[in-house]
XYZ file of N, CA, C and O in Angstrom:
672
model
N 90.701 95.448 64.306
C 90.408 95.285 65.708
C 91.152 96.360 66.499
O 92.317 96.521 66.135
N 90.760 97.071 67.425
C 91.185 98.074 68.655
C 91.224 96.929 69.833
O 90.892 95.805 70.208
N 92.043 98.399 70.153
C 92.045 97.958 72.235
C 91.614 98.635 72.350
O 91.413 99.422 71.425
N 91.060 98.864 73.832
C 90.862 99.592 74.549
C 91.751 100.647 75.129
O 92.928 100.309 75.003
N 91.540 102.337 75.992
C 92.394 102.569 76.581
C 92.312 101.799 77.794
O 93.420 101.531 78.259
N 91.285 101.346 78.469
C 91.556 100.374 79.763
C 92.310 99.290 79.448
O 93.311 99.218 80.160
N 92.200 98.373 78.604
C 92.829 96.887 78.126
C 94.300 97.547 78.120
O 95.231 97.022 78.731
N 94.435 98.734 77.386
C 95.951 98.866 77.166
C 96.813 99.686 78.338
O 97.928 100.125 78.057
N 96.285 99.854 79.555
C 96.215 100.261 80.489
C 96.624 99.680 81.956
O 97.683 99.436 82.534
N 95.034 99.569 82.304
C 95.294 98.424 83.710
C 95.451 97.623 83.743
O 96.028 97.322 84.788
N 95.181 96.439 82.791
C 95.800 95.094 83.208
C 97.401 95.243 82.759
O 98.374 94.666 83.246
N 97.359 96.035 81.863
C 99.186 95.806 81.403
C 100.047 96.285 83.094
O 101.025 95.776 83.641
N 99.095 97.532 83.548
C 100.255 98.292 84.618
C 100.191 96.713 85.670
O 101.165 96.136 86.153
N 99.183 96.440 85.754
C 98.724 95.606 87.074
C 99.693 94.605 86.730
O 100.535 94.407 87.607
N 99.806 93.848 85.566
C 100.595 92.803 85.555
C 101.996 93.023 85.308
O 102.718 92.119 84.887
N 102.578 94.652 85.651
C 103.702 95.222 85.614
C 104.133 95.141 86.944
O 105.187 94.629 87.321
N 103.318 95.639 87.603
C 103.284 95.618 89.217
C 103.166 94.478 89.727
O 103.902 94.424 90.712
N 102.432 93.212 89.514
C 102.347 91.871 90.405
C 104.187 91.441 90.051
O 104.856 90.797 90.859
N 104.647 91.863 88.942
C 106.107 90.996 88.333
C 107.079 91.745 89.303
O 107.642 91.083 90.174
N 107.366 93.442 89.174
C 107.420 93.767 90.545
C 107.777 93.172 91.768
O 108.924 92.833 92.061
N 106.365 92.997 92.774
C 106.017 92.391 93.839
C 107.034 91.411 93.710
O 107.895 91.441 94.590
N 107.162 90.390 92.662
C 108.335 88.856 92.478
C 108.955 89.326 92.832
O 109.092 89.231 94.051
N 110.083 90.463 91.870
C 111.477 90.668 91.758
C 112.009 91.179 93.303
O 113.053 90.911 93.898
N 110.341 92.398 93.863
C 111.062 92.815 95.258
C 111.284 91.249 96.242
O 112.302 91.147 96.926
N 110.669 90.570 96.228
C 109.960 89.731 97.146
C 111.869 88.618 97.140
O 112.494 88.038 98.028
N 112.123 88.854 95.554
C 113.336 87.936 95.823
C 114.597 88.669 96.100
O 115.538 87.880 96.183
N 114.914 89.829 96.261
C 115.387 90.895 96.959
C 115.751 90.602 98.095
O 116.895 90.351 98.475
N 114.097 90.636 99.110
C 114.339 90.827 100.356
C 114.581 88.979 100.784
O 115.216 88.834 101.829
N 114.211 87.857 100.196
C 114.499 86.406 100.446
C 116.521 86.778 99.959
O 117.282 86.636 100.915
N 116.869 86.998 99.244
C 118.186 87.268 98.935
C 119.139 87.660 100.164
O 120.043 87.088 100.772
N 118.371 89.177 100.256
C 119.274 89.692 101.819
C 119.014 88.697 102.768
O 120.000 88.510 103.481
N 118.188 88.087 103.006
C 117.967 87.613 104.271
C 118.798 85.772 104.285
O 118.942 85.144 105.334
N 119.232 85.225 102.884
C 119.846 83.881 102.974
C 121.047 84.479 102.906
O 121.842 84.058 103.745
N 121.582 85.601 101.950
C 123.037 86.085 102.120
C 123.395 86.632 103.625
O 124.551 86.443 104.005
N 122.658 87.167 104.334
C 122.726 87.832 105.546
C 123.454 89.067 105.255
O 124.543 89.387 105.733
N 122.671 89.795 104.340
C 123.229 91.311 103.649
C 121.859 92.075 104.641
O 120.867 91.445 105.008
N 122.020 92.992 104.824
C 121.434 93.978 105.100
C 120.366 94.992 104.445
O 120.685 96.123 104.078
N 119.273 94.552 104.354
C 118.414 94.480 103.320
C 118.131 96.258 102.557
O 117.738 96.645 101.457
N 118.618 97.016 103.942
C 119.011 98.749 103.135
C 120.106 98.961 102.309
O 120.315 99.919 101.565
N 120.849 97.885 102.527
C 122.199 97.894 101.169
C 121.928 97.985 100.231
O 122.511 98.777 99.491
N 120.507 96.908 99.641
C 120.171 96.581 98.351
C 118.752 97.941 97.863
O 118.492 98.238 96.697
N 118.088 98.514 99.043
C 117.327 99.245 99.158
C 117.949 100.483 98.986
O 117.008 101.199 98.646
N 118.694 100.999 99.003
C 119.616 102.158 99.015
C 120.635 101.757 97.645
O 121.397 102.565 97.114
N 120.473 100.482 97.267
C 121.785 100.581 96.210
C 121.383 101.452 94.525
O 120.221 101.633 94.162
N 122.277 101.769 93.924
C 121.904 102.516 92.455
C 123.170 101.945 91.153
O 124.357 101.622 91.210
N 122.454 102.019 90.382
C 123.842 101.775 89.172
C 124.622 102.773 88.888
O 125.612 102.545 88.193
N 124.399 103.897 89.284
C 124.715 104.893 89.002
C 125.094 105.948 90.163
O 124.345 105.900 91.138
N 125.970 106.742 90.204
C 125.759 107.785 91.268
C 124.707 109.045 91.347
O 124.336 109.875 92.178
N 124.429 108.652 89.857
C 123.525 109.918 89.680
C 122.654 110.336 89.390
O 122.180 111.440 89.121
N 122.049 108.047 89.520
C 120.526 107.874 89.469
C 119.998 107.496 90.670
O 120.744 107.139 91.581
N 118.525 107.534 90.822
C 118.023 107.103 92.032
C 118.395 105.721 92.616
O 118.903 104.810 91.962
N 118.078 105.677 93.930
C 118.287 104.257 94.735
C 116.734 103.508 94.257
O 115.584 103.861 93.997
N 117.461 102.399 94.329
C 116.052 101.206 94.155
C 114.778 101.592 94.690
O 113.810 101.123 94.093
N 114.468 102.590 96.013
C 113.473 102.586 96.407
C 112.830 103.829 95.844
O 111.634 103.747 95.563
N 113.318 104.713 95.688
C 112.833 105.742 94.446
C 112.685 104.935 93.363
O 111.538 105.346 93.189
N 112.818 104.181 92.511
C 112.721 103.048 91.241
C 111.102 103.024 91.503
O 110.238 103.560 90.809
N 110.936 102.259 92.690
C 109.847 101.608 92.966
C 108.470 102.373 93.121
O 107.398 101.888 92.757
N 108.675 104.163 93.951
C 108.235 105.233 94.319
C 107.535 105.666 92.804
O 106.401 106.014 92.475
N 108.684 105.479 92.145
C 108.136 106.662 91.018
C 107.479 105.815 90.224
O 106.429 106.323 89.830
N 107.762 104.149 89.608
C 106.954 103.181 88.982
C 105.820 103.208 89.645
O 104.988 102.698 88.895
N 105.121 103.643 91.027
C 103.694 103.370 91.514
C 103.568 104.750 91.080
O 103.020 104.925 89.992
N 103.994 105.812 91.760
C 103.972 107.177 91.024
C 102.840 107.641 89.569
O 101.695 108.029 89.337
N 104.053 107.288 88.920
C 103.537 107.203 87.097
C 101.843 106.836 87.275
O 100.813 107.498 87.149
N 102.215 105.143 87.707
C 100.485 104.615 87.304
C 99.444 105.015 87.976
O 98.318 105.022 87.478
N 99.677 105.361 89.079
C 98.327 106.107 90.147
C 98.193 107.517 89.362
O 97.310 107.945 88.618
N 98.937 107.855 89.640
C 98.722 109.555 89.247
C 98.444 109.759 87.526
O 97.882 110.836 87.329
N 98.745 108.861 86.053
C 98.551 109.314 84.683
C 97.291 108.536 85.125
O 96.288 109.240 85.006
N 97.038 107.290 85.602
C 95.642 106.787 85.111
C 94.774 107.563 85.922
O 93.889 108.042 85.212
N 94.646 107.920 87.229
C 94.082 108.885 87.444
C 93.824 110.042 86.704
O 92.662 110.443 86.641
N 94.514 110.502 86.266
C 94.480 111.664 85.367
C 93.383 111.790 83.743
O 92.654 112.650 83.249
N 93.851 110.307 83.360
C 93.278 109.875 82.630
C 91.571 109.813 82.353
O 90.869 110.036 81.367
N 91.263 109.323 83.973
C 89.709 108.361 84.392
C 89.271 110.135 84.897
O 88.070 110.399 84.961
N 90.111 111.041 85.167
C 89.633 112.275 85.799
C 89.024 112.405 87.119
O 87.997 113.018 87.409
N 90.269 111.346 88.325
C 90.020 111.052 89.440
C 91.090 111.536 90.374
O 92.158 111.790 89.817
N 91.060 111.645 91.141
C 92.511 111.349 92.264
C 92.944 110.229 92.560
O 92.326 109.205 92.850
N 94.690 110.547 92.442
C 95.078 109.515 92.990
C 95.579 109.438 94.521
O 95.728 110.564 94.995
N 95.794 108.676 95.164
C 96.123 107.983 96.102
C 97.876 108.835 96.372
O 98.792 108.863 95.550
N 97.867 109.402 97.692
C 99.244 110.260 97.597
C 100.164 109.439 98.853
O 99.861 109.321 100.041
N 101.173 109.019 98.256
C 102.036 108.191 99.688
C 103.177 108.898 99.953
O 103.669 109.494 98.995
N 103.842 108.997 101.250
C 104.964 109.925 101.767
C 106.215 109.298 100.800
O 106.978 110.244 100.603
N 106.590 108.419 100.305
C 107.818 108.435 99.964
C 108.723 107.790 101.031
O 109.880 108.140 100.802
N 108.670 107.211 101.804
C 109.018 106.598 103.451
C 109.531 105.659 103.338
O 110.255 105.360 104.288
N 109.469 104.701 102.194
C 109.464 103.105 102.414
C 110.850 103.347 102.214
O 111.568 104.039 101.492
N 111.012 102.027 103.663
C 112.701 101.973 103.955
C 112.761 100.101 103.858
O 113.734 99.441 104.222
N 111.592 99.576 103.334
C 112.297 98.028 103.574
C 111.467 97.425 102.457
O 110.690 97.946 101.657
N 111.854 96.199 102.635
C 110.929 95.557 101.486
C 109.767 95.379 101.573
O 109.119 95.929 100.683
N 109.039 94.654 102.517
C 107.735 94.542 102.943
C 107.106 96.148 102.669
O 106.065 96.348 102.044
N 107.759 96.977 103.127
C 106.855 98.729 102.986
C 106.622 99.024 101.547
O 105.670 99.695 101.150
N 107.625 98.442 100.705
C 107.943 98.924 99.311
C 106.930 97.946 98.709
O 106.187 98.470 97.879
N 106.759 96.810 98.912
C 105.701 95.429 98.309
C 104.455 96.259 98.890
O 103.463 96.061 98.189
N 104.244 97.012 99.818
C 102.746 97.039 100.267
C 102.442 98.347 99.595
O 101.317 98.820 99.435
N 103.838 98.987 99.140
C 103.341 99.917 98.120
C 103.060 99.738 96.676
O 102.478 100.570 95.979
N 103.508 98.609 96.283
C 102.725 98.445 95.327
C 101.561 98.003 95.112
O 100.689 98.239 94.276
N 101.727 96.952 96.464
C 100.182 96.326 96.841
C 99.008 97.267 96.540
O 98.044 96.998 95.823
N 99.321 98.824 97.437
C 98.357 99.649 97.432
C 98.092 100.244 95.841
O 96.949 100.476 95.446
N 99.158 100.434 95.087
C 98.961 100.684 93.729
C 97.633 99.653 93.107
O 96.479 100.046 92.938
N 98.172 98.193 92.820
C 97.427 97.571 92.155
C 95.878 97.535 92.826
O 94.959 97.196 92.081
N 95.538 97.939 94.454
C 94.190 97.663 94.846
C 93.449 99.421 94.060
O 92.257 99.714 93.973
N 94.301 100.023 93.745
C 94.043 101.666 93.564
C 93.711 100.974 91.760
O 92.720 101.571 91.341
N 94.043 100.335 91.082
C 94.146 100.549 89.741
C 92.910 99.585 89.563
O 91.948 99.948 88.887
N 92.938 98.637 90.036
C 91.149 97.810 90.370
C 90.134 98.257 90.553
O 89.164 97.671 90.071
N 89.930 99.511 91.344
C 89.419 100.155 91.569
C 88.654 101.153 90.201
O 87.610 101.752 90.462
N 89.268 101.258 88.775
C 88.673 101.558 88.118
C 88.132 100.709 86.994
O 88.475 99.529 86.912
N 87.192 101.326 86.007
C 86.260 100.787 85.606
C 86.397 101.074 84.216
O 86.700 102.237 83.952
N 86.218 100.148 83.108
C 86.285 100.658 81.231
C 85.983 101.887 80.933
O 86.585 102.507 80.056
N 85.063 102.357 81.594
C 83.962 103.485 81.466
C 85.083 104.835 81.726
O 85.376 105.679 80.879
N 85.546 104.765 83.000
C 86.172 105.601 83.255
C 87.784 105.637 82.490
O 88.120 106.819 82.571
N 88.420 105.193 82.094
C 89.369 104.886 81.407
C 89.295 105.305 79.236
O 89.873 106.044 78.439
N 88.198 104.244 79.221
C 88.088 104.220 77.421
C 87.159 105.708 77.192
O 86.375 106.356 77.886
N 87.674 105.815 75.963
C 87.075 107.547 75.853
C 88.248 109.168 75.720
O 88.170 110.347 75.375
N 89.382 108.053 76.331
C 90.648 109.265 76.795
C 91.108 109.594 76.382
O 91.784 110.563 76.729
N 91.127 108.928 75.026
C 91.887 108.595 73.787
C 92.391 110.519 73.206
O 93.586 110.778 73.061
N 91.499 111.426 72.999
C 92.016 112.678 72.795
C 92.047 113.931 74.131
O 92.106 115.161 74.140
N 91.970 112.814 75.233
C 91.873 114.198 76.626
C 92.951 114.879 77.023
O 93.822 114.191 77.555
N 93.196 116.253 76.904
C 93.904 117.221 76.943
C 94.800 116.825 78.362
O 94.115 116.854 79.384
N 96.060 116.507 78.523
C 96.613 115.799 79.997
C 98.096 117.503 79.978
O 98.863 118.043 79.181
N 97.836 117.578 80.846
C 99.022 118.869 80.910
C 99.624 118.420 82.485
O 98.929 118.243 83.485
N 100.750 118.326 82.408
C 101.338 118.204 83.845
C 103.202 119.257 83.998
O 103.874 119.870 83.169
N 103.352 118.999 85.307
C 104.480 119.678 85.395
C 105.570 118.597 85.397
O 105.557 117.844 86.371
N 106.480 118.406 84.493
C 107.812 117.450 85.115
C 109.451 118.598 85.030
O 110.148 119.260 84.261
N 109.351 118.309 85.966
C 111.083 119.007 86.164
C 111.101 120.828 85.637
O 112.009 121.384 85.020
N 110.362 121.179 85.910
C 110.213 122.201 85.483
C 109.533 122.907 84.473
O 109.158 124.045 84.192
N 109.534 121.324 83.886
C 108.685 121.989 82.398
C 107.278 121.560 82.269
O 106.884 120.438 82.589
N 106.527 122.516 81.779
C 105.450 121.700 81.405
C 104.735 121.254 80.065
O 104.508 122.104 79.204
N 104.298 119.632 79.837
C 104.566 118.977 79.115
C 102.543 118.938 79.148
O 101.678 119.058 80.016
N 102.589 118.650 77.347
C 101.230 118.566 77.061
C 101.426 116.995 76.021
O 102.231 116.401 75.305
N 99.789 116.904 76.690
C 99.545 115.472 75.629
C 98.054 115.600 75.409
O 97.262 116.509 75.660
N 97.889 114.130 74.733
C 96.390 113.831 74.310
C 96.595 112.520 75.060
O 97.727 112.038 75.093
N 95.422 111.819 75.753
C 95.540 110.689 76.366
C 95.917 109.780 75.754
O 96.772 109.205 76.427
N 95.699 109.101 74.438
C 96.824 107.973 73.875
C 98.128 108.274 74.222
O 98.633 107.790 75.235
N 98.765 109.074 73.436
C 100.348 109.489 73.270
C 100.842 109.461 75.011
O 101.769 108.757 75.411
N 99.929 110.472 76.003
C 100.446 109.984 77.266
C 100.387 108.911 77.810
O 101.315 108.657 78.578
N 99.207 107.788 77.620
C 99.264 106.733 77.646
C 100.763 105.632 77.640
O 101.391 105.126 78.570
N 100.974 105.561 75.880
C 101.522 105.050 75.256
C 103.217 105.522 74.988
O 104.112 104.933 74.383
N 103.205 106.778 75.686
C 104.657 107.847 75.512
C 104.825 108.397 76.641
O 105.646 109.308 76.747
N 104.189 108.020 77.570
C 104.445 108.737 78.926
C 104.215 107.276 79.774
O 105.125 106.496 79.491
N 103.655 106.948 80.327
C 103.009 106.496 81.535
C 103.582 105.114 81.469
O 104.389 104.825 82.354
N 103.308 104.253 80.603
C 103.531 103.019 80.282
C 105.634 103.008 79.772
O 106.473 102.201 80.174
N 105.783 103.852 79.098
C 107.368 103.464 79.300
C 108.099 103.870 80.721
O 108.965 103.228 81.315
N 107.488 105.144 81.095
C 108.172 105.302 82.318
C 108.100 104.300 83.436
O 109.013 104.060 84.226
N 106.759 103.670 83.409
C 106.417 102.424 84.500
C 107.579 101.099 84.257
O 108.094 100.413 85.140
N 107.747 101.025 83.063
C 108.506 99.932 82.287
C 109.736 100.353 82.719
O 110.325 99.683 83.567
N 110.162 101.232 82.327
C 111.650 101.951 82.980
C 111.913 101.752 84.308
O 112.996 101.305 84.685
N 111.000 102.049 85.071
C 111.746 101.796 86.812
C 111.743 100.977 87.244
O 112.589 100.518 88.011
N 110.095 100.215 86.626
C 110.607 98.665 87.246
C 111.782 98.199 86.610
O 112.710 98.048 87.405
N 112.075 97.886 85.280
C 113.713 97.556 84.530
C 114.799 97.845 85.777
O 115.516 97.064 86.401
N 114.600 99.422 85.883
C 115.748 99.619 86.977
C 115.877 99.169 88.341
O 116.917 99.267 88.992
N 114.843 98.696 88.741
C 114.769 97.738 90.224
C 115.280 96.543 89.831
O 116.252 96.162 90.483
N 114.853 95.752 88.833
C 115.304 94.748 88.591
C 116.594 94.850 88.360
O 117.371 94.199 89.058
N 117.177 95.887 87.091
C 118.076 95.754 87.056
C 119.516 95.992 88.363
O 120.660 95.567 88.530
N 118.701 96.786 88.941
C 120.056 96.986 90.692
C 119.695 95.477 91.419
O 120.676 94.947 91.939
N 118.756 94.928 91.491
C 118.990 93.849 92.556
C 119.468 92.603 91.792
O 119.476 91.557 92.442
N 119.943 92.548 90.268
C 120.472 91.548 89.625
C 121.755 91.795 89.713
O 122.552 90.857 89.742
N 122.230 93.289 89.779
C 123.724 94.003 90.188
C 124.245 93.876 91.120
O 125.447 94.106 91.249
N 123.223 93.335 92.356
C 123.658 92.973 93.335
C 124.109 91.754 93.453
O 124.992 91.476 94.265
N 123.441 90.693 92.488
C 123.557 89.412 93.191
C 122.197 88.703 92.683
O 122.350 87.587 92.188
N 121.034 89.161 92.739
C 119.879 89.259 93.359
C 119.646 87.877 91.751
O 119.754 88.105 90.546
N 119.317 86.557 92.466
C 119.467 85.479 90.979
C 117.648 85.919 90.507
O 116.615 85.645 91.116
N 117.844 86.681 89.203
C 116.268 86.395 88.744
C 116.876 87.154 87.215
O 117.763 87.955 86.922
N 115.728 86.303 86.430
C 115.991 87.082 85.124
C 114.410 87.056 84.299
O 113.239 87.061 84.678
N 115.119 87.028 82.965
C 113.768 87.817 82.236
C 112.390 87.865 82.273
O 111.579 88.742 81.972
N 112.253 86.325 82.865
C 111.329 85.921 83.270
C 110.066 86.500 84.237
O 108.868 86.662 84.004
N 110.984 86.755 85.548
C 110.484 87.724 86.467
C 110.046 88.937 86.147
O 109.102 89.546 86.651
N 111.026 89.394 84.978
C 110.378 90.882 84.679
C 109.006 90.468 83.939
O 107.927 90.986 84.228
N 109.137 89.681 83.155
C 107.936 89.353 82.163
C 106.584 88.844 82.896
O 105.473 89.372 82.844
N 106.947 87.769 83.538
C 106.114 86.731 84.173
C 105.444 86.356 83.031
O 105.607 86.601 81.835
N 104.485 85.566 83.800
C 103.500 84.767 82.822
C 102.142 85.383 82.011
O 101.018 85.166 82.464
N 102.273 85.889 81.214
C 101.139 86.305 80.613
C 100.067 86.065 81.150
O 99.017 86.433 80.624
């Protein structure tokens, strides 16, 4: 038995992104019963010398608009990078998941050997659509959300594995 590249795709990102939506959603309910200041947790990082939570969130919609686009051989959807609160950051993902609905098996399955060349950090990096799929797109999405979750649990923020997972 196969998957699909859509099956292994959009519903996985989509139900990456609705778990997301939770974790921000208990974030901004957090700041607002602690009476923290909800750019504390929006601005906070584990690191000094990794991004703040809202870059986390930027580059997890990032990844999935722009590889599955790439993928389906469409455009994606380009946002300023702006979001300063929670509600802006939830409606950016919002806009992700209405952008990833938006495509169709057709456009997706088939990708499996399509030549994907992009620029990251200077370099430029070649794939075949599985491997970017499966080695690009999908761990990096997995990665930032981890790291949102993981800064607003650093904060305080009560949620665990669950939230990242949700319910199948």
């Amino acid at each position: 038995m196969t998957i699909s590249m859509y099956k292994a795709s959009i519903p996985v990102s989509i139900h990456s992104l609705n778990n997301l939506i939770g974790i921000l959603e208990k974030g901004a309910k957090y700041a607002e019963t602690k009476k923290i200041d909800p750019a504390v947790l929006i601005n906070s990082r584990l690191y000094p010398d990794m991004f703040p939570l809202s870059k986390q969130v930027q580059i997890a919609t990032d990844i999935v608009n722009r590889g599955l686009a790439r993928l389906a051989g469409t455009e994606a959807p380009k946002f300023e990078d702006t979001e300063t609160t929670f509600p802006q950051l939830i409606d950016r993902v919002q806009k992700t998941i209405s952008h990833l609905n938006t495509f169709k098996p057709e456009q997706i399955d088939g990708s499996e050997e399509k030549a994907i060349t992009l620029e990251v950090g200077g370099n430029t990096l070649s794939f075949q659509g599985m491997p970017y799929l499966l080695y690009f797109i999908l761990p990096n999405l997995y990665f930032h959300v981890t790291t949102t979750y993981n800064i607003l649990r650093h904060c305080g923020v009560e949620i665990g594995k669950r939230d990242f997972l949700g319910e199948p």
